[in-house]
Amino acid sequence: MPIIAPPVEKLPKPTLLIGDRRIDDSSGGAVDHVYGATGKTTGNVTLAGAREIDIAVQAARSALPAWRATTPDQRRELLFRAAQVFRENSEELVAISQIDNSMPVFAAAGGPANAADAFSYYGGWADKLVGDVIPTWPTPSLDYATLNPYGVVGIIIPWNGPIYAVGMTVAPALAAGNCVLLKPPELAPYAAIRIGELFLEAGFPPGVLNVVTAGPEGGQAMVAHPGIDKIHFTGSGTTAKRILDTAKDVLKPVGLELGGKSANIIFADADLNNAAMQAIMGMQGSGQGCINGTRVLVERPVYEEVLALVQGVLGTLEVGDPLVASTFFGPVINAAAAERIVRVIDTAKSEGARVVAGGERLGGELSDGYFIAPTVFADVDNSSPLARDEIFGPVVAVIPFDTEEEAVRIANDSPFGLAAYVQTSNLKRAHAVAQQLDVGLIWINGFLGIPTSVPFGGVKQSGWGRLGGFDGIREFTQPKNVFVNLM
Ligand code: NAD
């Protein structure tokens, strides 16, 4: 079946949304957006340059005094309204986000519900951001500390889950009383722009949320701008280093949510059918997820059995059109990504790696898009690039182990520390292993999602700080202490 043409008539105008103004004549130029499943252009996207970032900062700073002065219950109700907006427009937002990044239905469908949950959750925090009354001396005196917004925050998000990223970052930032410059990437601009439009319709004052699609130039302009008080960045470590380089010159605080190379440890006593499915989930979203379990560690007695189960299940999962509901694996984001991933696969093959599944770019009816067969390498050495680098494609590396200690050692032997997964029927062991893993997030015996209420983030080169839960709103506030002389 030929690939279905996406409903481009549903796309918002791909221009900047600053205050309530649209800007399409930008100093940052414009770039074509390409749909990953067909390789066809969907529109020409305006990119913010330094001039437009400055205009957006002025809009946000003008809106800030009134937004900061909104009462907590007003902010709460407006965030609840935003949650409702995600629910009411879920179908449209899913369709737009699928054009953004060509994720299949099953991966894209939950985005608006996740964002709705985040806006409800953080709306609930708006009236609960209590401070502390702190014992001090000499007495009599009174000391209290309150949590205050930074002011204007710049939020830079990646292309792989823009709606989800908006929920996890913009919701706590707004709930805390900040105004926001949201920078979606040029590779996936549409859903964020539509969210900006919907927020204006929902009653957010112009300037509180500004959507400034941009590439590196606009991103750097945000980091350097003195009118932005904090940057929150989600993306790759390479870009994070560039951001920190610029941020150091203006001593700007930066929150970082970065990549991973997460271990999925399968013990011999696990439910092996479930474990095999969890191994395949390492490639879900065609491997374009920060938390994917891309290193699959399998205890030696069940090693070949797990490989066979993975092969068997993979044979039943469809690779193809992201708009067809039964598709499990869609394309990767663009031509450059496909070429890079194929290079990684080919290099590993040329060095003698054992390919258990996939290992090639797909042709035929899929040849215009960027489809790569889900690829499983077995007997991978944990020191090889297959196990060390974030490939961000549908590739997992399977590694055998003999003891619990060895599994923990291999899992922790990585520059990253975002997530880990443990598959075992021995819950005592599961907790013991979880204690020893140097990561921010652990799922045991299956992936149940990422509730907004839990702290999300990594250690080592996977990031600084946390989104989600109370930590998520702390990320967008800073304490102010007041010491009162009562003598
Ligand atoms: P990326 O680093 O290329 O881009 C991320 C964002 O930074 C985009 O908006 C991009 O336009 C912008 N950008 C690029 N250069 C910039 C510069 N010099 N200054 C300022 N901004 C700049 O990452 P990506 O390819 O969009 O996303 C994939 C990466 O994101 C992976 O490493 C993935 O693991 C990571 N990620 C992490 C999380 C998390 O929560 N930890 C979530 C999703 C993705």
Coordinates of C-alpha atoms and ligand atoms in Angstrom, one line a residue:
M1 CA 0.0 0.0 0.0
P2 CA 1.4 3.5 -0.9
I3 CA 2.1 5.8 2.0
I4 CA -0.9 8.0 2.9
A5 CA -0.4 11.7 2.2
P6 CA -0.7 13.5 5.6
P7 CA -3.5 16.0 6.2
V8 CA -1.3 19.1 5.7
E9 CA -4.5 21.3 5.5
K10 CA -4.7 20.8 9.3
L11 CA -1.3 22.5 9.8
P12 CA -1.1 25.9 11.4
K13 CA 0.8 28.7 9.6
P14 CA 4.5 27.9 10.3
T15 CA 5.3 31.4 11.4
L16 CA 6.5 32.9 14.7
L17 CA 3.8 33.6 17.4
I18 CA 5.0 36.5 19.5
G19 CA 2.4 38.0 21.8
D20 CA -0.6 37.8 19.5
R21 CA 1.4 38.7 16.4
R22 CA 2.4 36.4 13.6
I23 CA 5.9 37.1 12.1
D24 CA 6.9 35.5 8.8
D25 CA 9.5 37.9 7.6
S26 CA 12.3 36.9 9.9
S27 CA 16.0 37.7 10.2
G28 CA 16.5 34.0 10.8
G29 CA 15.2 33.0 7.4
A30 CA 13.1 30.0 6.8
V31 CA 13.5 26.3 6.1
D32 CA 11.4 23.6 4.5
H33 CA 9.8 21.1 6.8
V34 CA 9.9 17.5 5.4
Y35 CA 7.5 14.7 6.4
G36 CA 9.7 11.7 7.3
A37 CA 7.4 9.0 5.8
T38 CA 7.4 10.5 2.2
G39 CA 10.4 12.8 2.1
K40 CA 8.0 15.5 0.9
T41 CA 7.9 19.1 2.0
T42 CA 5.0 20.2 4.1
G43 CA 5.7 23.9 4.4
N44 CA 8.3 26.6 4.7
V45 CA 8.9 27.3 8.4
T46 CA 9.9 30.8 9.6
L47 CA 13.0 30.7 11.9
A48 CA 13.6 33.3 14.5
G49 CA 16.9 35.1 14.4
A50 CA 18.4 37.5 17.1
R51 CA 16.0 40.3 16.1
E52 CA 12.8 38.2 16.6
I53 CA 14.1 36.7 19.8
D54 CA 14.5 40.3 21.1
I55 CA 11.0 41.1 20.0
A56 CA 9.7 38.0 21.8
V57 CA 11.7 38.9 25.0
Q58 CA 10.1 42.4 24.9
A59 CA 6.7 40.8 24.6
A60 CA 7.3 38.4 27.5
R61 CA 8.8 41.2 29.7
S62 CA 5.8 43.4 29.0
A63 CA 3.4 40.6 30.0
L64 CA 5.4 39.6 33.1
P65 CA 4.3 42.1 35.7
A66 CA 0.6 41.4 35.1
W67 CA 1.2 37.6 34.9
R68 CA 3.2 37.6 38.1
A69 CA 0.5 39.5 39.8
T70 CA -2.2 37.0 38.8
T71 CA -3.5 35.3 42.0
P72 CA -2.6 31.6 42.4
D73 CA -6.3 30.6 41.9
Q74 CA -6.4 32.6 38.6
R75 CA -3.3 30.8 37.3
R76 CA -4.6 27.5 38.6
E77 CA -7.9 27.9 36.7
L78 CA -6.1 29.0 33.5
L79 CA -3.8 26.0 33.6
F80 CA -6.9 23.8 34.1
R81 CA -8.4 25.5 31.0
A82 CA -5.2 24.7 29.1
A83 CA -5.5 21.0 30.2
Q84 CA -9.0 21.1 28.8
V85 CA -7.7 22.6 25.5
F86 CA -5.4 19.6 25.1
R87 CA -8.3 17.3 25.6
E88 CA -10.8 19.1 23.3
N89 CA -8.2 19.4 20.5
S90 CA -6.5 16.0 21.0
E91 CA -7.4 14.6 17.6
E92 CA -6.1 17.6 15.7
L93 CA -2.9 17.9 17.8
V94 CA -2.1 14.2 17.3
A95 CA -2.6 14.6 13.5
I96 CA -0.3 17.7 13.5
S97 CA 2.3 16.1 15.7
Q98 CA 2.4 13.1 13.4
I99 CA 3.3 15.4 10.5
D100 CA 5.9 17.1 12.8
N101 CA 7.9 14.0 13.4
S102 CA 6.2 11.0 11.7
M103 CA 5.7 9.0 14.9
P104 CA 3.1 6.2 14.4
V105 CA -0.3 6.5 15.9
F106 CA 0.4 4.4 19.0
A107 CA 3.4 6.5 19.9
A108 CA 1.8 9.9 19.1
A109 CA -1.8 9.3 20.4
G110 CA -0.9 9.9 24.1
G111 CA 0.8 13.3 23.6
P112 CA -2.2 15.6 24.3
A113 CA -3.4 13.4 27.2
N114 CA 0.0 13.6 28.7
A115 CA 0.2 17.4 28.3
A116 CA -3.4 17.7 29.7
D117 CA -2.3 15.8 32.7
A118 CA 0.8 18.0 33.2
F119 CA -1.3 21.2 33.0
S120 CA -3.8 19.8 35.5
Y121 CA -1.1 18.6 37.8
Y122 CA 0.9 21.9 37.7
G123 CA -2.4 24.0 37.8
G124 CA -2.9 22.2 41.1
W125 CA 0.6 23.4 42.3
A126 CA -0.1 27.0 41.5
D127 CA -2.0 27.5 44.8
K128 CA 0.2 25.1 46.8
L129 CA 3.7 26.7 46.3
V130 CA 4.1 27.2 50.0
G131 CA 7.3 28.6 51.4
D132 CA 9.0 27.9 54.8
V133 CA 9.1 29.6 58.1
I134 CA 12.6 29.0 59.3
P135 CA 14.0 28.9 62.9
T136 CA 16.5 31.8 63.3
W137 CA 18.4 33.6 65.9
P138 CA 18.7 36.0 67.7
T139 CA 15.1 36.1 68.8
P140 CA 12.6 37.5 68.6
S141 CA 12.8 37.4 64.9
L142 CA 10.8 35.9 62.0
D143 CA 12.4 34.3 58.9
Y144 CA 10.4 33.1 56.0
A145 CA 11.4 31.9 52.5
T146 CA 9.1 32.0 49.5
L147 CA 9.4 30.4 46.0
N148 CA 9.4 33.0 43.2
P149 CA 9.4 32.7 39.5
Y150 CA 12.6 33.5 37.6
G151 CA 10.8 36.0 35.3
V152 CA 11.1 35.2 31.6
V153 CA 12.3 31.6 30.9
G154 CA 13.5 30.3 27.5
I155 CA 12.5 26.7 26.9
I156 CA 14.2 24.8 24.1
I157 CA 12.6 21.5 23.1
P158 CA 13.6 18.6 20.8
W159 CA 11.5 17.2 17.9
N160 CA 10.8 13.7 19.2
G161 CA 7.9 14.6 21.5
P162 CA 7.0 18.3 21.3
I163 CA 3.6 18.0 22.9
Y164 CA 4.9 16.0 25.8
A165 CA 7.8 18.4 26.2
V166 CA 5.5 21.3 26.3
G167 CA 3.5 19.7 29.2
M168 CA 6.6 18.8 31.2
T169 CA 8.3 22.3 30.9
V170 CA 5.8 25.0 30.0
A171 CA 3.1 23.9 32.5
P172 CA 5.4 24.2 35.6
A173 CA 7.0 27.4 34.2
L174 CA 3.6 29.1 33.8
A175 CA 2.2 27.7 37.1
A176 CA 5.1 29.3 38.9
G177 CA 4.4 32.7 37.4
N178 CA 7.0 32.9 34.6
C179 CA 6.5 34.1 31.1
V180 CA 7.9 31.8 28.4
L181 CA 9.7 31.8 25.1
L182 CA 9.2 28.3 23.7
K183 CA 11.6 27.3 21.0
P184 CA 10.4 24.2 19.1
P185 CA 12.9 22.9 16.6
E186 CA 12.7 23.5 12.9
L187 CA 12.3 19.8 12.4
A188 CA 9.0 19.7 14.3
P189 CA 7.5 23.1 14.6
Y190 CA 3.8 22.7 14.0
A191 CA 2.3 21.2 17.2
A192 CA 4.0 23.9 19.4
I193 CA 2.7 26.7 17.1
R194 CA -0.8 25.3 17.3
I195 CA -0.6 25.0 21.1
G196 CA 0.4 28.7 21.2
E197 CA -2.7 29.6 19.1
L198 CA -4.9 27.5 21.3
F199 CA -3.6 29.1 24.5
L200 CA -4.4 32.6 23.2
E201 CA -7.9 31.4 22.4
A202 CA -8.2 29.9 25.8
G203 CA -7.4 33.3 27.5
F204 CA -3.7 33.3 28.2
P205 CA -2.7 37.0 27.9
P206 CA -0.5 37.7 24.9
G207 CA 3.2 37.5 25.7
V208 CA 2.8 34.9 28.4
L209 CA 3.7 32.1 26.0
N210 CA 5.6 33.0 22.8
V211 CA 6.4 30.4 20.2
V212 CA 9.7 31.1 18.4
T213 CA 10.6 28.3 16.1
A214 CA 14.3 28.5 15.4
G215 CA 17.4 26.5 14.7
P216 CA 20.8 27.0 16.4
E217 CA 21.0 30.7 15.6
G218 CA 17.7 31.6 17.4
G219 CA 18.5 29.2 20.2
Q220 CA 21.9 30.8 20.8
A221 CA 20.2 34.2 20.7
M222 CA 17.9 33.1 23.5
V223 CA 20.7 31.8 25.6
A224 CA 22.7 35.1 25.2
H225 CA 19.7 37.5 25.7
P226 CA 20.0 39.4 29.0
G227 CA 16.2 39.6 29.1
I228 CA 15.8 35.8 29.6
D229 CA 16.4 34.8 33.2
K230 CA 16.8 31.0 32.8
I231 CA 17.1 28.5 30.0
H232 CA 15.6 25.0 30.2
F233 CA 17.0 22.8 27.5
T234 CA 15.9 19.3 26.3
G235 CA 18.1 17.8 23.6
S236 CA 21.5 16.3 22.9
G237 CA 24.7 16.6 24.9
T238 CA 26.4 18.2 21.9
T239 CA 24.0 21.1 21.8
A240 CA 24.0 21.3 25.6
K241 CA 27.7 22.0 25.5
R242 CA 27.2 24.9 23.0
I243 CA 24.4 26.3 25.2
L244 CA 26.7 26.2 28.3
D245 CA 29.5 27.9 26.4
T246 CA 27.2 30.8 25.7
A247 CA 25.4 30.7 29.1
K248 CA 28.8 31.0 30.9
D249 CA 29.4 34.4 29.4
V250 CA 26.2 35.8 30.9
L251 CA 26.2 33.4 33.9
K252 CA 22.7 32.3 33.1
P253 CA 21.2 29.3 34.9
V254 CA 20.5 26.3 32.7
G255 CA 18.4 23.2 33.3
L256 CA 19.3 20.2 31.1
E257 CA 17.4 17.1 30.0
L258 CA 19.7 15.1 27.8
G259 CA 20.2 11.8 26.1
G260 CA 20.7 8.2 27.3
K261 CA 21.9 4.8 26.6
S262 CA 19.7 3.0 29.0
A263 CA 20.3 -0.6 30.1
N264 CA 17.4 -3.1 30.2
I265 CA 18.6 -6.0 32.5
I266 CA 16.8 -9.3 31.8
F267 CA 17.4 -11.9 34.5
A268 CA 16.8 -15.6 33.8
D269 CA 13.8 -15.6 36.2
A270 CA 11.9 -12.9 34.3
D271 CA 8.7 -13.4 32.5
L272 CA 10.6 -13.9 29.2
N273 CA 7.7 -13.0 26.9
N274 CA 7.3 -9.7 28.7
A275 CA 11.0 -9.2 28.8
A276 CA 11.3 -9.8 25.0
M277 CA 8.6 -7.1 24.4
Q278 CA 10.4 -4.8 26.8
A279 CA 13.6 -5.3 24.7
I280 CA 11.7 -4.4 21.6
M281 CA 10.4 -1.3 23.3
G282 CA 14.0 -0.1 23.2
M283 CA 13.3 0.6 19.6
Q284 CA 9.8 2.1 20.0
G285 CA 9.4 5.4 18.2
S286 CA 12.0 4.0 15.9
G287 CA 14.5 4.4 18.7
Q288 CA 14.0 8.1 18.9
G289 CA 13.3 8.4 22.6
C290 CA 15.7 9.6 25.3
I291 CA 14.7 6.8 27.7
N292 CA 14.7 3.9 25.3
G293 CA 16.4 0.8 26.7
T294 CA 18.9 0.5 23.9
R295 CA 21.4 -1.8 25.8
V296 CA 19.7 -5.1 26.5
L297 CA 21.6 -7.1 29.1
V298 CA 20.5 -10.7 29.2
E299 CA 21.5 -13.4 31.8
R300 CA 23.4 -16.1 29.9
P301 CA 21.1 -19.2 30.6
V302 CA 18.2 -17.5 28.8
Y303 CA 20.3 -15.4 26.3
E304 CA 19.6 -17.4 23.1
E305 CA 16.0 -17.9 24.2
V306 CA 15.4 -14.2 24.6
L307 CA 17.0 -13.4 21.2
A308 CA 14.7 -16.0 19.6
L309 CA 11.7 -14.4 21.3
V310 CA 12.7 -10.9 20.2
Q311 CA 13.1 -12.2 16.6
G312 CA 9.7 -13.9 16.8
V313 CA 7.8 -10.8 18.1
L314 CA 9.6 -8.4 15.8
G315 CA 8.4 -10.6 12.9
T316 CA 4.8 -9.7 13.9
L317 CA 5.3 -6.0 14.2
E318 CA 4.6 -3.7 11.2
V319 CA 7.1 -1.2 9.9
G320 CA 5.5 1.4 7.7
D321 CA 3.0 4.1 7.3
P322 CA 2.8 6.1 10.6
L323 CA -0.9 7.0 9.8
V324 CA -1.9 3.4 9.7
A325 CA -3.1 2.3 13.2
S326 CA -1.4 -1.1 13.1
T327 CA 2.1 0.3 12.4
F328 CA 4.6 -0.2 15.2
F329 CA 7.7 1.3 13.6
G330 CA 7.6 4.4 11.5
P331 CA 10.4 6.3 9.8
V332 CA 13.2 8.2 11.4
I333 CA 13.0 12.0 11.4
N334 CA 14.9 13.0 8.2
A335 CA 17.4 12.0 5.6
A336 CA 20.5 13.0 7.6
A337 CA 19.3 10.8 10.5
A338 CA 18.7 7.8 8.3
E339 CA 22.1 8.1 6.6
R340 CA 23.8 8.5 10.0
I341 CA 22.0 5.5 11.5
V342 CA 22.8 3.3 8.4
R343 CA 26.4 4.3 8.7
V344 CA 26.5 3.1 12.3
I345 CA 24.8 -0.2 11.3
D346 CA 27.2 -0.7 8.3
T347 CA 30.3 0.0 10.4
A348 CA 29.2 -2.5 13.0
K349 CA 28.5 -5.1 10.4
S350 CA 31.8 -4.5 8.7
E351 CA 33.5 -5.1 12.0
G352 CA 31.8 -8.5 12.3
A353 CA 28.9 -7.6 14.6
R354 CA 26.2 -10.4 14.8
V355 CA 23.0 -9.1 13.3
V356 CA 19.9 -10.9 14.7
A357 CA 17.3 -8.7 13.0
G358 CA 17.1 -5.9 10.5
G359 CA 20.3 -4.1 9.7
E360 CA 19.3 -2.1 6.6
R361 CA 17.3 0.8 5.2
L362 CA 14.0 -0.2 3.7
G363 CA 13.1 0.3 0.1
G364 CA 10.1 -0.5 -2.1
E365 CA 7.1 1.6 -1.2
L366 CA 9.1 2.9 1.8
S367 CA 12.0 4.2 -0.3
D368 CA 11.0 7.8 -0.4
G369 CA 10.8 8.0 3.4
Y370 CA 13.4 7.3 6.0
F371 CA 12.6 3.8 7.1
I372 CA 15.1 1.6 8.8
A373 CA 14.4 -2.0 9.8
P374 CA 14.4 -2.5 13.5
T375 CA 17.9 -3.8 14.1
V376 CA 19.1 -6.1 16.9
F377 CA 22.8 -6.7 17.4
A378 CA 23.8 -9.6 19.6
D379 CA 27.1 -10.3 21.6
V380 CA 27.9 -6.6 21.7
D381 CA 30.9 -5.5 23.6
N382 CA 29.9 -2.8 26.1
S383 CA 33.0 -0.7 25.1
S384 CA 32.0 -0.6 21.4
P385 CA 30.2 2.4 19.8
L386 CA 27.1 0.3 19.5
A387 CA 26.8 0.2 23.3
R388 CA 28.3 3.6 24.2
D389 CA 26.8 6.1 21.7
E390 CA 23.2 7.3 21.6
I391 CA 22.2 6.1 18.1
F392 CA 18.7 7.6 18.2
G393 CA 17.4 5.1 15.7
P394 CA 15.8 1.6 15.8
V395 CA 18.9 -0.2 17.0
V396 CA 19.4 -2.2 20.2
A397 CA 22.6 -3.8 21.4
V398 CA 22.3 -7.1 23.3
I399 CA 24.9 -8.0 25.8
P400 CA 25.2 -11.3 27.8
F401 CA 26.0 -11.4 31.5
D402 CA 26.7 -14.1 34.1
T403 CA 26.1 -12.5 37.5
E404 CA 24.0 -9.7 39.1
E405 CA 27.2 -7.8 39.9
E406 CA 28.4 -8.0 36.3
A407 CA 25.0 -6.8 35.1
V408 CA 25.1 -3.8 37.4
R409 CA 28.7 -3.1 36.4
I410 CA 27.9 -3.1 32.7
A411 CA 24.8 -1.1 33.1
N412 CA 26.7 1.6 35.0
D413 CA 29.6 1.6 32.6
S414 CA 28.2 4.4 30.4
P415 CA 28.7 8.1 30.2
F416 CA 24.9 8.4 30.4
G417 CA 22.6 7.9 33.4
L418 CA 19.1 8.6 32.3
A419 CA 17.1 5.4 32.8
A420 CA 17.3 1.7 33.4
Y421 CA 14.9 -1.3 33.2
V422 CA 15.0 -4.5 35.3
Q423 CA 13.1 -7.7 34.4
T424 CA 12.9 -10.3 37.1
S425 CA 10.4 -12.2 39.2
N426 CA 12.5 -11.7 42.3
L427 CA 11.4 -8.4 43.7
K428 CA 14.0 -8.4 46.4
R429 CA 16.7 -8.5 43.7
A430 CA 14.8 -5.9 41.6
H431 CA 15.0 -3.4 44.5
A432 CA 18.6 -4.3 45.3
V433 CA 19.7 -3.8 41.7
A434 CA 17.7 -0.5 41.5
Q435 CA 19.6 0.8 44.4
Q436 CA 22.9 0.2 42.7
L437 CA 22.1 1.7 39.3
D438 CA 23.5 5.2 38.6
V439 CA 20.4 6.5 36.8
G440 CA 17.6 8.9 37.4
L441 CA 14.7 6.6 36.4
I442 CA 14.1 2.9 36.7
W443 CA 11.2 0.8 35.5
I444 CA 10.8 -2.7 36.9
N445 CA 9.0 -5.4 34.9
G446 CA 7.4 -3.2 32.3
F447 CA 7.1 0.4 31.2
L448 CA 3.9 2.0 32.7
G449 CA 4.6 5.5 31.3
I450 CA 5.9 8.6 32.9
P451 CA 3.4 10.1 35.4
T452 CA 3.7 13.9 35.7
S453 CA 3.9 13.4 39.4
V454 CA 7.3 11.7 39.5
P455 CA 10.7 13.3 39.2
F456 CA 12.0 12.8 35.7
G457 CA 15.7 13.3 34.7
G458 CA 19.1 11.8 34.6
V459 CA 22.5 11.7 36.3
K460 CA 26.0 11.9 34.7
Q461 CA 25.8 13.2 31.1
S462 CA 22.0 12.7 30.9
G463 CA 21.3 16.1 32.5
W464 CA 21.0 18.5 35.4
G465 CA 17.8 18.9 37.4
R466 CA 14.4 17.3 37.1
L467 CA 11.1 17.8 35.5
G468 CA 7.9 16.3 36.9
G469 CA 6.6 16.4 40.4
F470 CA 7.5 19.1 42.9
D471 CA 11.0 19.1 41.5
G472 CA 9.6 20.1 38.2
I473 CA 8.1 23.3 39.5
R474 CA 11.2 24.0 41.7
E475 CA 13.1 24.0 38.4
F476 CA 11.3 27.2 37.5
T477 CA 11.4 29.0 40.8
Q478 CA 14.0 30.3 43.1
P479 CA 13.7 30.9 46.9
K480 CA 13.8 34.4 48.4
N481 CA 14.5 34.7 52.1
V482 CA 13.0 37.4 54.3
F483 CA 14.5 38.0 57.9
V484 CA 12.4 40.3 60.1
N485 CA 13.8 41.9 63.2
L486 CA 11.2 41.6 66.0
M487 CA 13.4 42.9 68.8
Ligands
NAD1 P1 19.3 18.7 19.5 O1 20.3 18.9 20.6 O2 19.8 18.6 18.1 O3 18.2 19.9 19.5 C1 17.4 20.2 20.6 C2 16.9 21.6 20.5 O4 18.1 22.5 20.5 C3 16.2 21.9 19.2 O5 15.1 22.8 19.4 C4 17.3 22.6 18.4 O6 16.8 23.5 17.4 C5 18.0 23.4 19.4 N1 19.4 23.8 19.1 C6 20.2 23.2 18.2 N2 21.4 23.8 18.3 C7 21.3 24.8 19.2 C8 22.2 25.8 19.7 N3 23.5 25.9 19.2 N4 21.8 26.6 20.7 C9 20.5 26.5 21.2 N5 19.6 25.6 20.7 C10 20.0 24.8 19.7 O7 18.5 17.4 19.9 P2 17.4 16.7 19.0 O8 18.0 16.0 17.9 O9 16.3 17.7 18.7 O10 16.8 15.7 20.0 C11 17.4 14.5 20.3 C12 18.1 14.5 21.6 O11 17.3 15.0 22.7 C13 18.6 13.2 22.0 O12 19.9 13.2 22.6 C14 17.6 12.8 23.1 O13 18.0 11.8 24.0 C15 17.4 14.1 23.8 N6 16.1 14.1 24.5 C16 16.1 14.1 25.9 C17 14.9 14.1 26.6 C18 14.9 14.1 28.1 O14 13.9 14.5 28.7 N7 16.0 13.8 28.8 C19 13.7 14.1 25.9 C20 13.7 14.1 24.5 C21 14.9 14.1 23.8

